[in-house]
């Protein structure tokens, strides 16, 4: 029965696809032009979703009439419900191909299809990994909708090269079929055979040089069906989904989507916009031909899918070790690929985060040291001793200069600072005495090129000024200060009552 369904789908796609090409080219209905497309390039129809959807529907209709499936009401309901939701998202994609819908309209259609799928029984209620199961509970609907919308948009975004989304869909469906068959989910295997056959027949006209593209109608229809099938086919008893399986089957399109969202956010562009920086575009930018880029991504997607199948039936301990090892290798490859493929957004973001963490750590270190110095200042025996403590610890506090002097004093002038930092250094006089025409101040010079450095210096000044003020107010007879090497034009009283 499954072989018959597959054969019907392949034959239907081989017959319907060229008919769709002739129909749309004769009438000049190619679909709206995507942003960034070459206006001088030959027009290629973007309505391939019609052929894929019709071929899949024909194969599933034939499957519903076959004795092996017709007797099961639950299987028939699953087929009908999945196909209905798929047609909803196909219709929205077709309108988008023809009239370029707003992103919010497409998102609403995707959510509607997800709700329909949830209503007919496709629900993520329990997630299992390495033998540990987690009940989703009231988040079931939200998680189901999130998964479907994410996969639908992932397939939509990866549909950028001839045959790429079609081939990735075939890889995902093939691995889903194996898992579903081994777990006894026959209805999923049947739908995989129908959609896989339709995609295989369509690939004959979609591989380079393509005569027709999937378009939004096709990519969203395929994405929706794969999202439902990959999870439903990976479900064991008690509705527990083997989480690693669908994630690995669809790792490539999901990764490309995540990178796209992060890239656009870092660049300050709309996350739902279009650009030419997807994985397949970057592979071609570094010198790969169109076909080689597509085949390389096929191989990568297939390797991840095989890993997912292995994890589905391995012992819990092996699943955990393999998953962790695979994750480590994947992260290493991703970091290498980000630099090799010219994703400057992530290189710069990583540099900013790394340097930011380093600056924060240094800021915390300086504040801790300022508290330590404040305790030492409280035990100073004289003004000379207090000045020595400040000057000896200025460098360790991230400061260029630290001293206590009169506000009008010319002590600590910019000319006394190192020549390489003097032009950009800034001075902060923090009062440590109130009610005087020329009060004593804590004079600091800092080299703070950013907001964090300025905030750190300000907090350091607060801590030290408080310690100096307490020291000056504490002793009954404050120690006499050294003579000011640059006396003010007029004398003002010092803390002990003597004139400067």
CSV table of N, CA and C in Angstrom, one decimal, residues 253-400:
chain,number,residue,atom,x,y,z
A,253,UNK,N,17.3,23.7,8.3
A,253,UNK,CA,16.4,24.9,8.1
A,253,UNK,C,16.2,25.7,9.4
A,254,UNK,N,16.1,25.0,10.6
A,254,UNK,CA,15.9,25.7,11.8
A,254,UNK,C,17.1,26.5,12.2
A,255,UNK,N,18.3,26.0,11.9
A,255,UNK,CA,19.5,26.7,12.2
A,255,UNK,C,19.6,27.9,11.3
A,256,UNK,N,19.3,27.8,10.0
A,256,UNK,CA,19.4,28.9,9.1
A,256,UNK,C,18.4,30.0,9.5
A,257,UNK,N,17.2,29.6,10.0
A,257,UNK,CA,16.2,30.6,10.4
A,257,UNK,C,16.7,31.3,11.7
A,258,UNK,N,17.3,30.6,12.6
A,258,UNK,CA,17.8,31.2,13.8
A,258,UNK,C,18.9,32.2,13.5
A,259,UNK,N,19.8,31.8,12.6
A,259,UNK,CA,20.9,32.7,12.2
A,259,UNK,C,20.4,33.9,11.5
A,260,UNK,N,19.3,33.8,10.7
A,260,UNK,CA,18.8,34.9,10.0
A,260,UNK,C,18.1,35.9,10.9
A,261,UNK,N,17.4,35.4,11.9
A,261,UNK,CA,16.8,36.3,12.9
A,261,UNK,C,17.8,37.1,13.7
A,262,UNK,N,18.9,36.4,14.1
A,262,UNK,CA,19.9,37.0,14.9
A,262,UNK,C,20.7,38.0,14.0
A,263,UNK,N,21.0,37.7,12.8
A,263,UNK,CA,21.7,38.6,11.9
A,263,UNK,C,20.9,39.9,11.7
A,264,UNK,N,19.6,39.7,11.4
A,264,UNK,CA,18.8,40.9,11.1
A,264,UNK,C,18.6,41.8,12.3
A,265,UNK,N,18.5,41.1,13.5
A,265,UNK,CA,18.4,41.9,14.7
A,265,UNK,C,19.7,42.7,15.0
A,266,UNK,N,20.8,42.0,14.8
A,266,UNK,CA,22.1,42.7,15.1
A,266,UNK,C,22.3,43.9,14.1
A,267,UNK,N,21.8,43.7,12.9
A,267,UNK,CA,21.9,44.8,11.9
A,267,UNK,C,20.8,45.8,12.0
A,268,UNK,N,19.9,45.6,12.9
A,268,UNK,CA,18.8,46.6,13.0
A,268,UNK,C,17.8,46.5,11.9
A,269,UNK,N,17.6,45.4,11.2
A,269,UNK,CA,16.7,45.2,10.1
A,269,UNK,C,15.5,44.4,10.6
A,270,UNK,N,14.4,44.5,9.9
A,270,UNK,CA,13.2,43.7,10.2
A,270,UNK,C,13.5,42.2,10.2
A,271,UNK,N,13.2,41.4,11.2
A,271,UNK,CA,13.5,40.0,11.2
A,271,UNK,C,12.8,39.2,10.2
A,272,UNK,N,11.6,39.7,9.7
A,272,UNK,CA,10.9,39.0,8.7
A,272,UNK,C,11.2,39.5,7.3
A,273,UNK,N,12.3,40.4,7.1
A,273,UNK,CA,12.7,40.8,5.8
A,273,UNK,C,13.4,39.8,5.1
A,274,UNK,N,13.8,40.1,3.8
A,274,UNK,CA,14.6,39.2,3.0
A,274,UNK,C,16.0,39.8,2.8
A,275,UNK,N,16.9,38.9,2.6
A,275,UNK,CA,18.3,39.3,2.3
A,275,UNK,C,19.0,38.1,1.6
A,276,UNK,N,20.2,38.4,1.3
A,276,UNK,CA,21.0,37.4,0.5
A,276,UNK,C,22.2,36.8,1.4
A,277,UNK,N,21.9,36.6,2.6
A,277,UNK,CA,23.0,36.1,3.5
A,277,UNK,C,22.6,34.8,4.2
A,278,UNK,N,21.7,34.0,3.6
A,278,UNK,CA,21.4,32.7,4.2
A,278,UNK,C,22.6,31.8,3.9
A,279,UNK,N,22.6,30.6,4.6
A,279,UNK,CA,23.7,29.7,4.5
A,279,UNK,C,24.0,29.3,3.0
A,280,UNK,N,23.0,29.1,2.2
A,280,UNK,CA,23.2,28.7,0.8
A,280,UNK,C,23.8,29.9,0.0
A,281,UNK,N,23.4,31.1,0.3
A,281,UNK,CA,24.0,32.3,-0.3
A,281,UNK,C,25.5,32.4,0.0
A,282,UNK,N,25.8,32.2,1.3
A,282,UNK,CA,27.2,32.4,1.8
A,282,UNK,C,28.1,31.3,1.2
A,283,UNK,N,27.6,30.1,1.0
A,283,UNK,CA,28.4,29.0,0.4
A,283,UNK,C,28.7,29.4,-1.0
A,284,UNK,N,27.8,30.0,-1.7
A,284,UNK,CA,28.1,30.4,-3.1
A,284,UNK,C,29.0,31.6,-3.1
A,285,UNK,N,28.9,32.4,-2.1
A,285,UNK,CA,29.8,33.6,-2.0
A,285,UNK,C,31.3,33.3,-1.8
A,286,UNK,N,31.5,32.1,-1.2
A,286,UNK,CA,32.9,31.7,-1.0
A,286,UNK,C,33.5,30.9,-2.1
A,287,UNK,N,32.7,30.7,-3.2
A,287,UNK,CA,33.2,30.0,-4.4
A,287,UNK,C,32.5,28.7,-4.8
A,288,UNK,N,31.6,28.2,-4.0
A,288,UNK,CA,30.9,27.0,-4.4
A,288,UNK,C,29.9,27.2,-5.6
A,289,UNK,N,29.8,26.3,-6.5
A,289,UNK,CA,28.8,26.4,-7.5
A,289,UNK,C,27.4,26.2,-6.9
A,290,UNK,N,26.4,26.5,-7.7
A,290,UNK,CA,25.0,26.4,-7.3
A,290,UNK,C,24.8,24.9,-6.9
A,291,UNK,N,25.1,24.0,-7.8
A,291,UNK,CA,24.8,22.6,-7.5
A,291,UNK,C,25.6,22.1,-6.3
A,292,UNK,N,26.9,22.4,-6.2
A,292,UNK,CA,27.7,21.9,-5.1
A,292,UNK,C,27.2,22.5,-3.8
A,293,UNK,N,26.8,23.7,-3.7
A,293,UNK,CA,26.2,24.2,-2.5
A,293,UNK,C,25.0,23.4,-2.1
A,294,UNK,N,24.1,23.2,-3.1
A,294,UNK,CA,22.9,22.4,-2.7
A,294,UNK,C,23.2,21.0,-2.3
A,295,UNK,N,24.1,20.3,-3.0
A,295,UNK,CA,24.5,18.9,-2.6
A,295,UNK,C,25.1,18.9,-1.2
A,296,UNK,N,26.0,19.9,-0.9
A,296,UNK,CA,26.6,19.9,0.4
A,296,UNK,C,25.6,20.1,1.5
A,297,UNK,N,24.6,20.9,1.3
A,297,UNK,CA,23.6,21.1,2.3
A,297,UNK,C,22.7,19.8,2.4
A,298,UNK,N,22.5,19.1,1.3
A,298,UNK,CA,21.8,17.8,1.3
A,298,UNK,C,22.5,16.9,2.2
A,299,UNK,N,23.8,16.8,2.0
A,299,UNK,CA,24.7,15.8,2.8
A,299,UNK,C,24.6,16.2,4.3
A,300,UNK,N,24.8,17.5,4.6
A,300,UNK,CA,24.7,17.9,6.0
A,300,UNK,C,23.4,17.6,6.6
A,301,UNK,N,22.3,17.9,5.9
A,301,UNK,CA,21.0,17.6,6.4
A,301,UNK,C,20.8,16.1,6.6
A,302,UNK,N,21.3,15.3,5.7
A,302,UNK,CA,21.1,13.8,5.8
A,302,UNK,C,21.9,13.3,7.0
A,303,UNK,N,23.1,13.8,7.2
A,303,UNK,CA,23.9,13.3,8.3
A,303,UNK,C,23.2,13.6,9.6
A,304,UNK,N,22.6,14.8,9.8
A,304,UNK,CA,21.9,15.1,11.0
A,304,UNK,C,20.6,14.2,11.1
A,305,UNK,N,20.0,13.9,10.0
A,305,UNK,CA,18.8,13.1,10.1
A,305,UNK,C,19.1,11.7,10.5
A,306,UNK,N,20.2,11.2,9.9
A,306,UNK,CA,20.7,9.8,10.3
A,306,UNK,C,21.0,9.8,11.8
A,307,UNK,N,21.6,10.8,12.3
A,307,UNK,CA,21.9,10.9,13.7
A,307,UNK,C,20.6,10.8,14.5
A,308,UNK,N,19.6,11.5,14.0
A,308,UNK,CA,18.3,11.5,14.7
A,308,UNK,C,17.7,10.2,14.8
A,309,UNK,N,17.7,9.4,13.6
A,309,UNK,CA,17.2,8.1,13.6
A,309,UNK,C,17.9,7.2,14.6
A,310,UNK,N,19.3,7.3,14.6
A,310,UNK,CA,20.1,6.5,15.5
A,310,UNK,C,19.7,6.7,17.0
A,311,UNK,N,19.5,8.0,17.3
A,311,UNK,CA,19.2,8.4,18.7
A,311,UNK,C,17.8,7.9,19.1
A,312,UNK,N,16.9,7.8,18.1
A,312,UNK,CA,15.5,7.4,18.4
A,312,UNK,C,15.5,6.0,18.9
A,313,UNK,N,16.4,5.1,18.6
A,313,UNK,CA,16.3,3.7,19.0
A,313,UNK,C,17.5,3.2,19.8
A,314,UNK,N,18.4,4.1,20.2
A,314,UNK,CA,19.5,3.8,21.0
A,314,UNK,C,19.2,3.7,22.5
A,315,UNK,N,20.0,3.1,23.3
A,315,UNK,CA,19.9,3.1,24.7
A,315,UNK,C,20.0,4.5,25.3
A,316,UNK,N,19.3,4.8,26.4
A,316,UNK,CA,19.3,6.1,27.0
A,316,UNK,C,20.7,6.7,27.2
A,317,UNK,N,21.6,5.9,27.7
A,317,UNK,CA,23.0,6.4,28.0
A,317,UNK,C,23.7,6.7,26.7
A,318,UNK,N,23.5,5.9,25.6
A,318,UNK,CA,24.1,6.2,24.4
A,318,UNK,C,23.5,7.5,23.7
A,319,UNK,N,22.2,7.6,23.9
A,319,UNK,CA,21.5,8.8,23.4
A,319,UNK,C,22.1,10.1,24.0
A,320,UNK,N,22.3,10.1,25.3
A,320,UNK,CA,22.8,11.2,26.0
A,320,UNK,C,24.3,11.5,25.6
A,321,UNK,N,25.1,10.5,25.5
A,321,UNK,CA,26.5,10.7,25.1
A,321,UNK,C,26.6,11.2,23.7
A,322,UNK,N,25.8,10.6,22.8
A,322,UNK,CA,25.9,10.9,21.4
A,322,UNK,C,25.3,12.3,21.2
A,323,UNK,N,24.3,12.7,21.9
A,323,UNK,CA,23.7,14.0,21.8
A,323,UNK,C,24.6,15.1,22.2
A,324,UNK,N,25.3,14.9,23.4
A,324,UNK,CA,26.2,15.8,23.9
A,324,UNK,C,27.4,16.0,23.0
A,325,UNK,N,27.9,14.8,22.5
A,325,UNK,CA,29.1,14.9,21.6
A,325,UNK,C,28.7,15.5,20.3
A,326,UNK,N,27.5,15.2,19.8
A,326,UNK,CA,27.1,15.8,18.5
A,326,UNK,C,26.9,17.3,18.7
A,327,UNK,N,26.4,17.7,19.8
A,327,UNK,CA,26.2,19.2,20.1
A,327,UNK,C,27.5,19.9,20.1
A,328,UNK,N,28.5,19.3,20.8
A,328,UNK,CA,29.8,19.9,20.9
A,328,UNK,C,30.4,20.1,19.5
A,329,UNK,N,30.4,19.0,18.7
A,329,UNK,CA,30.9,19.1,17.3
A,329,UNK,C,30.1,20.1,16.5
A,330,UNK,N,28.8,20.1,16.6
A,330,UNK,CA,28.0,21.1,15.9
A,330,UNK,C,28.4,22.5,16.2
A,331,UNK,N,28.6,22.8,17.5
A,331,UNK,CA,29.0,24.1,17.9
A,331,UNK,C,30.3,24.5,17.4
A,332,UNK,N,31.3,23.6,17.4
A,332,UNK,CA,32.6,23.9,16.9
A,332,UNK,C,32.5,24.1,15.4
A,333,UNK,N,31.7,23.3,14.6
A,333,UNK,CA,31.6,23.6,13.2
A,333,UNK,C,30.9,24.9,12.9
A,334,UNK,N,29.9,25.2,13.8
A,334,UNK,CA,29.2,26.5,13.6
A,334,UNK,C,30.1,27.7,13.8
A,335,UNK,N,30.9,27.6,14.8
A,335,UNK,CA,31.8,28.7,15.1
A,335,UNK,C,32.8,28.9,13.9
A,336,UNK,N,33.3,27.7,13.4
A,336,UNK,CA,34.2,27.8,12.3
A,336,UNK,C,33.5,28.3,11.0
A,337,UNK,N,32.3,27.9,10.8
A,337,UNK,CA,31.5,28.3,9.6
A,337,UNK,C,31.2,29.7,9.7
A,338,UNK,N,30.9,30.3,10.9
A,338,UNK,CA,30.5,31.7,11.0
A,338,UNK,C,31.6,32.6,10.5
A,339,UNK,N,32.8,32.2,10.8
A,339,UNK,CA,34.0,33.1,10.4
A,339,UNK,C,34.3,32.8,8.9
A,340,UNK,N,34.2,31.5,8.5
A,340,UNK,CA,34.6,31.2,7.2
A,340,UNK,C,33.6,31.7,6.2
A,341,UNK,N,32.3,31.7,6.5
A,341,UNK,CA,31.2,32.2,5.6
A,341,UNK,C,31.0,33.7,5.6
A,342,UNK,N,31.8,34.4,6.5
A,342,UNK,CA,31.7,35.9,6.4
A,342,UNK,C,30.5,36.4,7.2
A,343,UNK,N,30.1,35.8,8.2
A,343,UNK,CA,29.0,36.3,9.1
A,343,UNK,C,29.6,37.3,10.1
A,344,UNK,N,29.9,38.5,9.6
A,344,UNK,CA,30.6,39.5,10.4
A,344,UNK,C,29.7,39.9,11.6
A,345,UNK,N,28.4,39.8,11.5
A,345,UNK,CA,27.6,40.2,12.6
A,345,UNK,C,27.9,39.4,13.9
A,346,UNK,N,28.1,38.1,13.7
A,346,UNK,CA,28.3,37.3,14.9
A,346,UNK,C,29.8,37.5,15.4
A,347,UNK,N,30.7,37.7,14.5
A,347,UNK,CA,32.1,37.9,14.9
A,347,UNK,C,32.1,39.2,15.8
A,348,UNK,N,31.5,40.3,15.3
A,348,UNK,CA,31.5,41.5,16.1
A,348,UNK,C,30.7,41.4,17.3
A,349,UNK,N,29.6,40.7,17.3
A,349,UNK,CA,28.8,40.5,18.5
A,349,UNK,C,29.6,39.8,19.5
A,350,UNK,N,30.3,38.7,19.1
A,350,UNK,CA,31.1,38.0,20.0
A,350,UNK,C,32.2,38.8,20.7
A,351,UNK,N,32.8,39.7,19.8
A,351,UNK,CA,33.9,40.5,20.4
A,351,UNK,C,33.3,41.5,21.4
A,352,UNK,N,32.1,42.1,21.1
A,352,UNK,CA,31.5,43.0,22.0
A,352,UNK,C,31.1,42.3,23.3
A,353,UNK,N,30.5,41.1,23.2
A,353,UNK,CA,30.1,40.4,24.4
A,353,UNK,C,31.3,40.0,25.3
A,354,UNK,N,32.4,39.5,24.6
A,354,UNK,CA,33.6,39.1,25.3
A,354,UNK,C,34.3,40.3,26.0
A,355,UNK,N,34.4,41.4,25.2
A,355,UNK,CA,35.1,42.6,25.8
A,355,UNK,C,34.2,43.2,26.9
A,356,UNK,N,32.9,43.1,26.7
A,356,UNK,CA,31.9,43.7,27.7
A,356,UNK,C,32.0,42.9,29.0
A,357,UNK,N,32.1,41.6,28.9
A,357,UNK,CA,32.2,40.7,30.1
A,357,UNK,C,33.5,41.0,30.8
A,358,UNK,N,34.6,41.2,30.0
A,358,UNK,CA,35.9,41.5,30.6
A,358,UNK,C,35.9,42.9,31.3
A,359,UNK,N,35.2,43.9,30.7
A,359,UNK,CA,35.1,45.2,31.3
A,359,UNK,C,34.3,45.2,32.6
A,360,UNK,N,33.2,44.4,32.5
A,360,UNK,CA,32.4,44.3,33.7
A,360,UNK,C,33.1,43.6,34.9
A,361,UNK,N,33.9,42.6,34.6
A,361,UNK,CA,34.7,41.9,35.6
A,361,UNK,C,35.7,42.9,36.2
A,362,UNK,N,36.4,43.7,35.3
A,362,UNK,CA,37.3,44.7,35.8
A,362,UNK,C,36.7,45.7,36.6
A,363,UNK,N,35.4,46.1,36.2
A,363,UNK,CA,34.7,47.1,37.0
A,363,UNK,C,34.4,46.6,38.4
A,364,UNK,N,33.9,45.3,38.5
A,364,UNK,CA,33.7,44.7,39.8
A,364,UNK,C,34.9,44.7,40.6
A,365,UNK,N,36.0,44.3,40.0
A,365,UNK,CA,37.3,44.2,40.7
A,365,UNK,C,37.7,45.6,41.2
A,366,UNK,N,37.6,46.6,40.4
A,366,UNK,CA,37.9,48.0,40.9
A,366,UNK,C,37.1,48.4,42.1
A,367,UNK,N,35.8,48.1,42.1
A,367,UNK,CA,34.9,48.5,43.2
A,367,UNK,C,35.3,47.7,44.5
A,368,UNK,N,35.6,46.5,44.3
A,368,UNK,CA,36.0,45.7,45.5
A,368,UNK,C,37.3,46.3,46.1
A,369,UNK,N,38.3,46.7,45.2
A,369,UNK,CA,39.5,47.2,45.7
A,369,UNK,C,39.3,48.6,46.3
A,370,UNK,N,38.3,49.4,45.7
A,370,UNK,CA,38.0,50.7,46.3
A,370,UNK,C,37.5,50.5,47.8
A,371,UNK,N,36.7,49.5,48.0
A,371,UNK,CA,36.2,49.2,49.4
A,371,UNK,C,37.4,48.9,50.3
A,372,UNK,N,38.3,48.1,49.8
A,372,UNK,CA,39.5,47.7,50.6
A,372,UNK,C,40.3,49.0,50.9
A,373,UNK,N,40.5,49.9,49.9
A,373,UNK,CA,41.3,51.1,50.1
A,373,UNK,C,40.6,52.0,51.1
A,374,UNK,N,39.3,52.0,51.1
A,374,UNK,CA,38.5,52.9,52.0
A,374,UNK,C,38.7,52.4,53.4
A,375,UNK,N,38.9,51.1,53.7
A,375,UNK,CA,39.1,50.7,55.0
A,375,UNK,C,40.5,51.1,55.5
A,376,UNK,N,41.5,51.1,54.6
A,376,UNK,CA,42.8,51.5,54.9
A,376,UNK,C,42.9,53.0,55.2
A,377,UNK,N,42.1,53.8,54.4
A,377,UNK,CA,42.1,55.2,54.6
A,377,UNK,C,41.6,55.6,56.0
A,378,UNK,N,40.6,54.8,56.5
A,378,UNK,CA,40.1,55.1,57.8
A,378,UNK,C,41.1,55.0,58.9
A,379,UNK,N,42.2,54.3,58.7
A,379,UNK,CA,43.3,54.1,59.7
A,379,UNK,C,44.5,55.0,59.4
A,380,UNK,N,44.4,56.0,58.5
A,380,UNK,CA,45.5,56.8,58.1
A,380,UNK,C,45.9,57.7,59.4
A,381,UNK,N,47.2,57.8,59.6
A,381,UNK,CA,47.7,58.5,60.7
A,381,UNK,C,47.8,60.0,60.5
A,382,UNK,N,47.9,60.4,59.3
A,382,UNK,CA,48.0,61.9,59.0
A,382,UNK,C,47.6,62.1,57.6
A,383,UNK,N,47.5,63.4,57.2
A,383,UNK,CA,47.2,63.7,55.9
A,383,UNK,C,48.2,63.2,54.9
A,384,UNK,N,49.5,63.3,55.3
A,384,UNK,CA,50.5,62.8,54.5
A,384,UNK,C,50.3,61.3,54.2
A,385,UNK,N,50.0,60.6,55.3
A,385,UNK,CA,49.7,59.1,55.1
A,385,UNK,C,48.5,58.9,54.2
A,386,UNK,N,47.5,59.7,54.4
A,386,UNK,CA,46.3,59.5,53.6
A,386,UNK,C,46.6,59.8,52.1
A,387,UNK,N,47.3,60.8,51.8
A,387,UNK,CA,47.7,61.1,50.4
A,387,UNK,C,48.5,60.0,49.8
A,388,UNK,N,49.4,59.4,50.6
A,388,UNK,CA,50.3,58.3,50.1
A,388,UNK,C,49.4,57.1,49.8
A,389,UNK,N,48.4,56.8,50.6
A,389,UNK,CA,47.6,55.7,50.3
A,389,UNK,C,46.8,55.9,49.0
A,390,UNK,N,46.3,57.1,48.8
A,390,UNK,CA,45.6,57.3,47.6
A,390,UNK,C,46.5,57.2,46.4
A,391,UNK,N,47.6,57.8,46.4
A,391,UNK,CA,48.5,57.8,45.3
A,391,UNK,C,49.1,56.4,45.0
A,392,UNK,N,49.4,55.7,46.0
A,392,UNK,CA,49.9,54.3,45.8
A,392,UNK,C,48.9,53.4,45.2
A,393,UNK,N,47.6,53.6,45.4
A,393,UNK,CA,46.5,52.7,45.0
A,393,UNK,C,45.8,53.3,43.7
A,394,UNK,N,46.2,54.4,43.2
A,394,UNK,CA,45.4,55.0,42.1
A,394,UNK,C,45.5,54.0,40.9
A,395,UNK,N,46.6,53.5,40.6
A,395,UNK,CA,46.7,52.6,39.4
A,395,UNK,C,45.9,51.4,39.6
A,396,UNK,N,45.9,50.8,40.8
A,396,UNK,CA,45.2,49.6,41.0
A,396,UNK,C,43.7,49.8,41.0
A,397,UNK,N,43.2,51.1,41.2
A,397,UNK,CA,41.8,51.4,41.1
A,397,UNK,C,41.4,51.8,39.7
A,398,UNK,N,42.3,51.7,38.8
A,398,UNK,CA,42.0,52.1,37.4
A,398,UNK,C,42.0,53.6,37.2
A,399,UNK,N,42.7,54.3,38.1
A,399,UNK,CA,42.7,55.8,38.0
A,399,UNK,C,44.1,56.2,37.5
A,400,UNK,N,44.2,57.4,37.0
A,400,UNK,CA,45.5,58.0,36.6
A,400,UNK,C,46.1,58.8,37.7
